[in-house]
């Protein structure tokens, strides 16, 4: 088996992995790093999802990198534009030279004796298993299973005569022009698909068990046009980023502190674009409070406009079963369909399914606590990257990479080889990692790491506070424990007391 050693191995070449590459090569230029990517192409989410209308639901000034301005006209961008931006970033900064596609990491074993990670990697190009070793492991694997989306299993599905598709595996040649379509779901994917398909489909019905909050935002940011005309490129990007960070933080805080007011505002926003007399109370008035689940954004009210134009409709009810020709609801209502799309979500997956062991003991990823949202309790020389649930992913992902670089530099300066967030689990009060009531979060809660009530084990969905901690907070905070390599320490001890150690110590 071939073996190669790197200072840092990054797993995943999506938005986060490319950002990690940039931070590593600019902040830790002496480090040899490689990015191992399971798929044939880079881009992660933005390469995988190909359903009609696929787009961001946050603005690109914050979903994009702080170090590479977003130059397109639309602030809410389509999937292809985001993929192009990620690929160009990798190419422009030479990050692509560090990426090895078709390299799936299946296991990572930490050895305190060797002070390094040993990774088992499947090379998809030739079917071989190869070994990589590294001093520090950084997981940028996203948060869901790539192989399959979530599919609740509908009674009678096998008897349905039309096409049944999941957005995660969109058939390239699916022709829906003039067809009757039922989209099951009410989340970000459903509200994207419905207006996009409604442009050419005969009719699209969004079938939801319960409603979500939907906020219309302008697809085109006029302030961005103004700033780009008057300011240098980087200054305009910085200004627009901060504008949007503050707006999204403001909306989140308002939702948490004054949910009644936010509820009314969201309802009024929907009413403005929907036909007069529309049953908003039934179809757009969720039972939960705003931001108990992710807020769905729609650009230029496209979903509401499709409903107003009669090209789309919303049906709220429980599915009883599929029939040969569509879906039957518990109410007895039947929806005819040539195509049914199951926009029922993702399957969350921690660390891309990598099997993690520390000195031979398996780390059950549901057990550790997260340290500053970037490391795992008692797992040495390891970090991972997750984004915000209430703001653009990249805001937090980039802070994680900056923190990792600070940590690596600190260790080099002090001559440390090992770092580990130390914790006694009994002293902490466990909380779920993600503060959302969404089905996909609840289903996975037992298999993803936990947070606690107290710092530094708490995840704050607040970019400004996190920025202070991750960029400026003390690295040696008493929780993060450091050490020299075991071998180096033993050699040192042997030198001091040569007779006290036998050769095989
Ligand atoms: C349809 C959709 C729309 C979204 N829209 C937004 C949005 O508007 N705003 C927002 O903030 N967030 C959004 N998100 C969340 C989105 O996933 C993040 O914005 C971002 O793309 C995550 O980037 P990532 O690199 O961390 O993960 P991913 O994009 O998931 O990339 C992870 C990469 O790691 C690779 N990988 C995983 N496991 C392994 C392994 N074992 N070995 C090797 N490689 C591995 C994968 O193949 C993949 O390429 C959206 C998600 C989806 C699904």
XYZ file of C-alpha atoms and ligand atoms in Angstrom:
558
model
C 0.000 0.000 0.000
C 1.409 3.418 -0.960
C 1.806 5.934 1.844
C 2.292 9.695 1.838
C 2.689 12.152 4.688
C 1.337 15.709 4.923
C 1.334 18.289 7.695
C -2.406 18.786 7.204
C -5.008 16.686 5.405
C -8.276 18.429 4.573
C -11.200 16.113 3.775
C -13.611 17.539 1.185
C -13.256 20.019 -1.684
C -16.568 21.858 -1.352
C -16.986 25.516 -0.469
C -15.375 24.898 2.950
C -12.454 22.739 1.793
C -11.404 25.289 -0.842
C -11.665 28.063 1.765
C -9.554 25.949 4.143
C -6.914 25.541 1.407
C -6.731 29.297 0.920
C -6.344 29.979 4.646
C -3.711 27.246 5.069
C -1.530 28.422 2.212
C -1.741 32.101 3.085
C -1.519 31.860 6.893
C 0.642 28.767 7.289
C 2.711 28.873 4.080
C 5.245 26.371 5.418
C 2.676 23.616 5.856
C 2.314 20.856 3.273
C -1.365 20.188 2.825
C -3.595 18.074 0.597
C -7.358 18.122 0.041
C -8.863 14.658 -0.429
C -12.200 14.680 -2.260
C -14.394 11.604 -2.692
C -16.196 12.802 -5.807
C -14.917 13.204 -9.330
C -15.419 16.969 -9.228
C -14.944 19.708 -6.668
C -17.739 22.005 -5.429
C -19.606 19.592 -3.122
C -23.231 20.693 -2.705
C -23.049 23.006 -5.693
C -21.900 20.246 -8.001
C -24.228 17.559 -6.637
C -27.580 19.330 -6.757
C -28.894 19.815 -10.291
C -32.656 20.241 -9.831
C -34.454 23.044 -11.680
C -33.821 26.466 -10.189
C -31.206 25.241 -7.682
C -29.842 28.376 -6.007
C -28.498 29.812 -2.797
C -30.991 30.993 -0.240
C -28.540 33.363 1.318
C -26.763 36.234 -0.381
C -23.458 35.585 -2.132
C -21.637 38.426 -0.387
C -21.718 36.311 2.768
C -21.943 32.830 1.210
C -18.907 33.771 -0.916
C -15.419 34.053 0.537
C -14.283 37.264 2.238
C -11.052 37.067 0.226
C -12.675 36.827 -3.219
C -15.363 39.372 -4.153
C -18.627 38.150 -5.617
C -18.924 40.020 -8.927
C -22.147 38.732 -10.465
C -25.231 40.944 -10.644
C -27.517 38.658 -8.634
C -26.979 38.423 -4.885
C -29.076 35.215 -4.719
C -27.203 33.058 -7.198
C -27.997 29.887 -9.106
C -26.093 26.667 -8.480
C -24.019 26.851 -11.671
C -22.795 30.386 -10.853
C -21.779 29.261 -7.344
C -19.964 26.217 -8.722
C -18.100 28.442 -11.203
C -17.123 30.809 -8.378
C -15.771 27.916 -6.259
C -13.853 26.400 -9.201
C -12.365 29.741 -10.218
C -11.297 30.426 -6.633
C -9.524 27.052 -6.501
C -7.830 27.764 -9.818
C -6.895 31.434 -9.236
C -5.161 30.729 -5.935
C -3.539 27.463 -7.032
C -5.584 25.505 -4.469
C -6.538 23.049 -7.237
C -2.937 21.761 -7.282
C -3.488 20.430 -3.751
C -6.760 18.599 -4.505
C -6.974 14.865 -5.164
C -10.410 13.927 -6.484
C -11.830 10.398 -6.257
C -10.082 9.984 -2.916
C -12.633 8.904 -0.331
C -11.398 8.806 3.257
C -12.964 5.800 4.951
C -11.143 5.812 8.292
C -8.832 7.993 10.334
C -6.857 6.499 13.230
C -4.954 8.648 15.679
C -1.890 7.168 17.316
C -0.518 8.974 20.365
C 2.624 6.863 20.014
C 3.289 8.135 16.491
C 1.625 11.525 17.099
C -0.118 11.359 13.775
C -3.261 10.358 11.936
C -3.253 7.374 9.648
C -5.961 7.587 6.968
C -7.323 4.799 4.843
C -8.338 6.244 1.494
C -10.141 4.618 -1.450
C -8.865 5.799 -4.792
C -11.938 5.699 -7.041
C -9.853 5.979 -10.217
C -8.100 2.619 -9.833
C -9.964 0.956 -6.956
C -6.846 0.866 -4.789
C -6.699 1.601 -1.087
C -3.964 4.059 -0.201
C -2.661 5.319 3.119
C -2.050 8.915 4.064
C -0.588 10.107 7.312
C -0.803 13.620 8.697
C -0.063 15.647 11.798
C -3.396 17.457 11.738
C -6.731 16.398 10.247
C -9.355 18.899 9.141
C -12.820 17.616 8.139
C -14.633 19.833 5.616
C -17.126 17.140 4.679
C -20.389 19.097 4.830
C -23.289 17.789 6.873
C -25.247 15.267 4.859
C -25.011 11.903 3.111
C -24.147 12.312 -0.559
C -25.347 8.890 -1.666
C -29.045 9.358 -0.832
C -31.487 11.979 0.392
C -34.165 11.396 3.022
C -37.121 9.447 1.760
C -39.862 8.774 4.345
C -41.429 5.866 2.408
C -44.942 6.525 1.089
C -47.559 3.748 1.144
C -48.411 2.679 -2.387
C -45.374 4.382 -3.972
C -44.557 1.272 -6.015
C -47.975 1.441 -7.696
C -47.567 5.037 -8.937
C -47.415 4.975 -12.742
C -45.678 8.331 -13.265
C -42.117 9.441 -12.473
C -40.990 9.663 -8.844
C -37.810 11.671 -8.233
C -35.706 12.996 -5.368
C -34.006 16.380 -5.921
C -30.649 14.945 -4.815
C -30.673 12.654 -7.886
C -32.357 14.751 -10.529
C -32.647 12.892 -13.873
C -30.880 15.071 -16.450
C -33.467 14.342 -19.123
C -36.637 14.739 -17.030
C -39.168 16.502 -19.243
C -41.851 18.224 -17.219
C -43.140 20.706 -19.808
C -46.936 20.735 -19.735
C -47.048 18.009 -17.038
C -48.914 17.875 -13.732
C -46.319 17.956 -10.957
C -46.682 17.407 -7.208
C -43.736 18.530 -5.065
C -43.870 17.022 -1.568
C -42.248 19.276 1.033
C -42.200 22.848 2.289
C -38.498 23.508 2.885
C -35.864 25.430 0.920
C -35.759 22.860 -1.902
C -39.530 22.737 -2.381
C -39.918 26.524 -2.460
C -37.108 26.700 -5.035
C -38.436 23.896 -7.239
C -42.070 24.985 -7.372
C -41.674 28.364 -9.144
C -38.829 27.039 -11.339
C -40.880 24.070 -12.602
C -44.059 26.146 -12.827
C -42.511 28.161 -15.676
C -43.073 25.293 -18.123
C -45.061 22.610 -16.276
C -48.838 22.345 -16.743
C -49.330 22.916 -13.021
C -47.210 22.432 -9.894
C -48.789 21.659 -6.519
C -46.635 22.044 -3.418
C -47.965 19.412 -1.017
C -46.950 20.172 2.553
C -47.728 18.441 5.821
C -47.236 21.759 7.625
C -46.203 25.236 6.446
C -42.806 26.999 6.713
C -42.029 30.671 7.117
C -41.170 32.254 3.802
C -39.500 35.602 3.338
C -39.211 37.331 -0.014
C -35.910 39.112 -0.666
C -34.719 41.029 -3.736
C -32.615 38.782 -6.006
C -30.775 41.830 -7.221
C -29.164 44.034 -4.569
C -29.438 47.705 -5.612
C -27.059 48.825 -2.858
C -24.525 46.396 -4.332
C -24.811 48.092 -7.730
C -24.308 51.463 -6.074
C -21.308 50.307 -3.994
C -19.625 48.614 -6.946
C -19.878 51.791 -9.011
C -18.358 53.977 -6.314
C -15.923 51.867 -4.323
C -12.869 49.736 -5.150
C -13.834 46.071 -5.656
C -12.569 44.757 -2.310
C -13.969 47.683 -0.319
C -17.396 47.235 -1.947
C -17.343 43.500 -1.170
C -16.398 44.154 2.457
C -19.094 46.772 2.866
C -21.793 44.544 1.312
C -20.729 41.578 3.437
C -21.080 43.585 6.607
C -24.402 45.066 5.522
C -25.788 41.548 4.987
C -24.214 40.108 8.145
C -25.940 42.808 10.187
C -29.271 42.406 8.381
C -29.358 38.618 8.871
C -28.261 38.962 12.502
C -30.996 41.596 12.992
C -33.696 39.358 11.471
C -32.579 36.430 13.631
C -32.478 38.464 16.837
C -35.877 40.017 16.106
C -37.321 36.536 15.472
C -35.988 35.203 18.779
C -36.851 38.248 20.904
C -40.145 39.331 19.335
C -41.548 36.252 17.577
C -45.091 37.656 17.472
C -43.952 40.769 15.621
C -41.822 38.725 13.211
C -44.752 36.384 12.556
C -46.955 39.362 11.636
C -44.288 40.878 9.373
C -43.766 37.593 7.523
C -47.509 37.165 7.084
C -47.899 40.707 5.776
C -44.980 40.142 3.363
C -46.665 37.028 1.951
C -50.082 38.722 1.730
C -48.669 41.514 -0.443
C -47.776 39.102 -3.268
C -50.535 36.488 -2.940
C -53.993 36.817 -4.512
C -56.605 38.692 -2.456
C -58.402 36.432 0.027
C -55.717 33.717 -0.143
C -55.771 31.310 2.830
C -52.503 32.498 4.373
C -53.522 31.229 7.813
C -53.743 27.706 6.443
C -50.786 27.560 4.037
C -48.187 30.056 5.308
C -48.708 30.169 9.073
C -46.439 27.566 10.753
C -47.060 26.167 14.238
C -43.473 26.853 15.320
C -41.892 30.266 15.964
C -39.764 32.035 13.341
C -36.236 30.551 13.290
C -37.171 27.416 15.258
C -36.485 26.093 11.773
C -34.454 27.678 8.987
C -36.297 30.589 7.373
C -36.958 29.937 3.666
C -35.993 32.807 1.399
C -37.558 33.300 -2.021
C -36.066 35.794 -4.486
C -38.464 38.495 -5.722
C -41.463 36.615 -4.243
C -41.213 34.084 -7.120
C -43.195 31.392 -5.269
C -46.016 33.780 -4.384
C -46.077 35.150 -7.944
C -46.378 31.636 -9.398
C -49.353 31.020 -7.091
C -50.905 34.336 -8.054
C -50.520 33.486 -11.741
C -52.326 30.163 -11.153
C -49.299 28.142 -12.321
C -48.667 26.761 -8.829
C -50.729 26.018 -5.740
C -50.186 24.955 -2.147
C -52.018 22.022 -0.575
C -51.671 21.470 3.172
C -52.524 17.989 4.380
C -51.348 14.502 5.340
C -50.599 11.938 2.664
C -52.671 8.789 2.981
C -51.051 6.926 0.066
C -49.848 7.149 -3.488
C -52.280 5.954 -6.131
C -51.630 4.896 -9.731
C -52.238 8.462 -10.856
C -51.066 10.646 -8.003
C -51.508 11.137 -4.280
C -54.470 10.620 -1.969
C -54.651 12.724 1.192
C -56.162 11.712 4.515
C -58.873 14.295 3.851
C -59.907 12.228 0.815
C -58.620 14.832 -1.667
C -56.737 13.370 -4.647
C -53.939 15.165 -6.497
C -53.250 13.960 -10.015
C -49.600 13.835 -11.012
C -47.433 12.817 -13.949
C -44.386 13.519 -11.794
C -44.008 13.446 -8.009
C -40.949 15.095 -6.501
C -40.039 14.076 -2.978
C -38.424 17.274 -1.637
C -38.352 15.653 1.784
C -34.823 16.606 2.740
C -31.394 15.287 3.477
C -29.898 12.649 5.719
C -27.486 14.351 8.055
C -24.110 12.646 8.356
C -21.248 13.665 10.614
C -17.758 13.787 9.125
C -18.728 12.305 5.767
C -18.998 8.821 7.262
C -15.284 8.655 8.196
C -14.637 6.069 10.938
C -12.621 7.869 13.615
C -10.510 6.081 16.218
C -8.190 7.434 18.901
C -5.514 4.990 20.053
C -7.640 2.075 18.898
C -10.900 3.254 20.496
C -13.769 4.091 18.142
C -15.132 7.626 18.519
C -18.923 7.388 18.378
C -19.645 10.774 16.820
C -22.747 11.229 18.955
C -20.626 11.260 22.146
C -18.074 14.124 21.997
C -18.786 17.752 22.791
C -17.798 20.436 20.318
C -15.102 22.830 21.391
C -15.642 26.362 19.998
C -17.697 24.681 17.275
C -14.511 23.473 15.591
C -12.866 20.613 17.552
C -14.133 17.515 19.366
C -13.605 16.846 23.060
C -10.665 14.533 23.728
C -9.887 14.022 20.019
C -6.311 15.212 19.346
C -5.108 17.261 16.376
C -8.486 17.302 14.725
C -10.859 20.032 13.591
C -14.029 20.103 11.539
C -15.943 22.741 9.693
C -19.651 23.513 9.959
C -21.465 26.677 9.024
C -24.268 28.657 10.605
C -27.895 27.613 10.505
C -29.120 31.215 10.819
C -26.693 32.875 8.385
C -24.447 31.967 5.483
C -22.431 28.791 5.968
C -19.164 30.371 4.890
C -19.162 32.964 7.659
C -18.568 30.278 10.268
C -16.605 27.932 7.988
C -14.040 30.656 7.334
C -13.712 31.461 11.050
C -13.043 27.757 11.677
C -10.233 27.723 9.114
C -8.745 30.901 10.556
C -8.831 29.332 14.022
C -7.153 26.149 12.747
C -4.324 28.235 11.242
C -3.886 30.198 14.491
C -3.730 26.935 16.400
C -1.143 25.390 14.049
C 1.064 28.480 14.237
C 0.795 28.575 18.009
C 1.843 24.934 18.236
C 4.821 25.526 15.954
C 5.950 28.543 17.966
C 5.797 26.616 21.256
C 7.117 23.331 19.881
C 3.894 21.426 20.666
C 3.008 18.385 18.620
C -0.380 17.577 20.151
C -3.460 19.598 21.065
C -6.691 18.253 22.518
C -9.756 19.940 24.006
C -9.959 18.194 27.368
C -13.328 17.650 28.963
C -14.993 15.622 31.631
C -18.377 14.878 30.018
C -20.033 14.473 33.422
C -19.401 18.119 34.222
C -21.288 19.349 31.143
C -24.988 19.750 30.471
C -25.645 18.359 26.985
C -27.614 20.209 24.334
C -28.247 19.237 20.703
C -25.618 20.650 18.335
C -28.174 22.409 16.161
C -30.850 24.503 17.764
C -33.497 23.670 15.123
C -36.675 21.624 15.330
C -36.457 20.566 11.649
C -37.025 16.868 10.927
C -33.566 16.249 9.421
C -31.889 17.676 12.536
C -34.071 15.692 14.956
C -33.549 12.431 13.037
C -29.766 12.711 13.248
C -29.373 14.156 16.757
C -28.051 10.916 18.319
C -25.259 10.558 15.755
C -23.836 14.040 15.694
C -21.679 15.673 18.381
C -23.269 17.684 21.176
C -22.840 21.158 22.543
C -23.097 22.188 26.185
C -24.556 25.186 27.943
C -21.234 26.760 28.905
C -18.383 28.263 26.858
C -16.260 26.991 25.105
C -18.586 24.045 24.509
C -21.463 26.173 23.322
C -22.295 26.980 19.696
C -23.397 30.556 19.376
C -25.229 31.349 16.179
C -23.661 34.790 16.237
C -20.956 35.786 13.779
C -19.773 38.869 15.646
C -19.224 37.028 18.955
C -17.613 34.096 17.149
C -15.341 36.412 15.225
C -13.998 37.837 18.472
C -13.421 34.362 19.956
C -11.958 32.667 16.905
C -9.758 35.499 15.672
C -8.695 37.079 18.953
C -9.517 34.698 21.819
C -6.638 33.087 23.748
C -5.475 29.789 22.248
C -4.199 28.569 25.631
C -7.490 28.867 27.480
C -6.883 26.066 29.966
C -9.310 23.738 28.151
C -7.147 23.083 25.119
C -4.290 20.892 26.375
C -0.981 20.729 24.577
C 1.861 18.259 24.579
C 5.056 17.271 22.851
C 5.244 14.071 20.838
C 5.360 10.920 23.000
C 8.497 9.691 21.231
C 10.239 13.039 21.514
C 9.332 13.197 25.195
C 10.639 9.682 25.796
C 13.891 10.400 23.953
C 14.300 13.480 26.106
C 13.699 11.445 29.287
C 16.135 8.775 28.138
C 18.814 11.383 27.655
C 18.230 12.690 31.142
C 18.106 9.233 32.887
C 19.615 6.757 30.391
C 19.315 3.644 32.603
C 15.713 4.153 33.612
C 14.259 3.156 30.207
C 14.524 -0.138 28.399
C 14.947 -0.223 24.616
C 11.322 -1.084 23.888
C 9.745 1.605 26.070
C -29.531 22.492 -1.976
C -28.756 23.219 -0.923
C -28.747 24.607 -0.892
C -28.011 25.262 0.095
N -28.036 26.631 0.112
C -27.353 27.278 1.068
C -27.352 28.699 1.136
O -27.968 29.380 0.347
N -26.661 29.295 2.120
C -25.967 28.580 3.031
O -25.340 29.174 3.894
N -25.920 27.245 2.987
C -26.602 26.576 2.043
N -26.568 25.203 2.008
C -25.699 24.480 2.922
C -24.445 24.113 2.062
O -24.220 22.773 2.137
C -23.280 25.017 2.398
O -23.575 26.320 2.002
C -21.950 24.686 1.734
O -22.063 24.426 0.371
C -21.301 23.569 2.459
O -19.996 23.463 1.954
P -19.017 22.349 2.512
O -17.819 22.405 1.672
O -18.861 22.513 3.969
O -19.827 20.995 2.310
P -20.263 20.288 0.968
O -20.674 21.248 -0.072
O -21.253 19.246 1.363
O -18.915 19.594 0.479
C -18.340 18.550 1.211
C -17.380 17.805 0.319
O -16.730 16.816 1.108
C -16.666 15.629 0.367
N -16.584 14.493 1.289
C -17.496 14.123 2.220
N -17.071 13.018 2.867
C -15.884 12.687 2.332
C -14.962 11.622 2.584
N -15.196 10.682 3.524
N -13.807 11.584 1.866
C -13.549 12.523 0.925
N -14.410 13.531 0.637
C -15.553 13.619 1.336
C -17.944 15.613 -0.457
O -17.833 14.756 -1.573
C -18.071 17.087 -0.831
O -17.449 17.387 -2.035
C -27.285 24.522 1.047
C -27.320 23.125 1.013
C -28.043 22.473 0.053
C -28.064 20.977 0.054
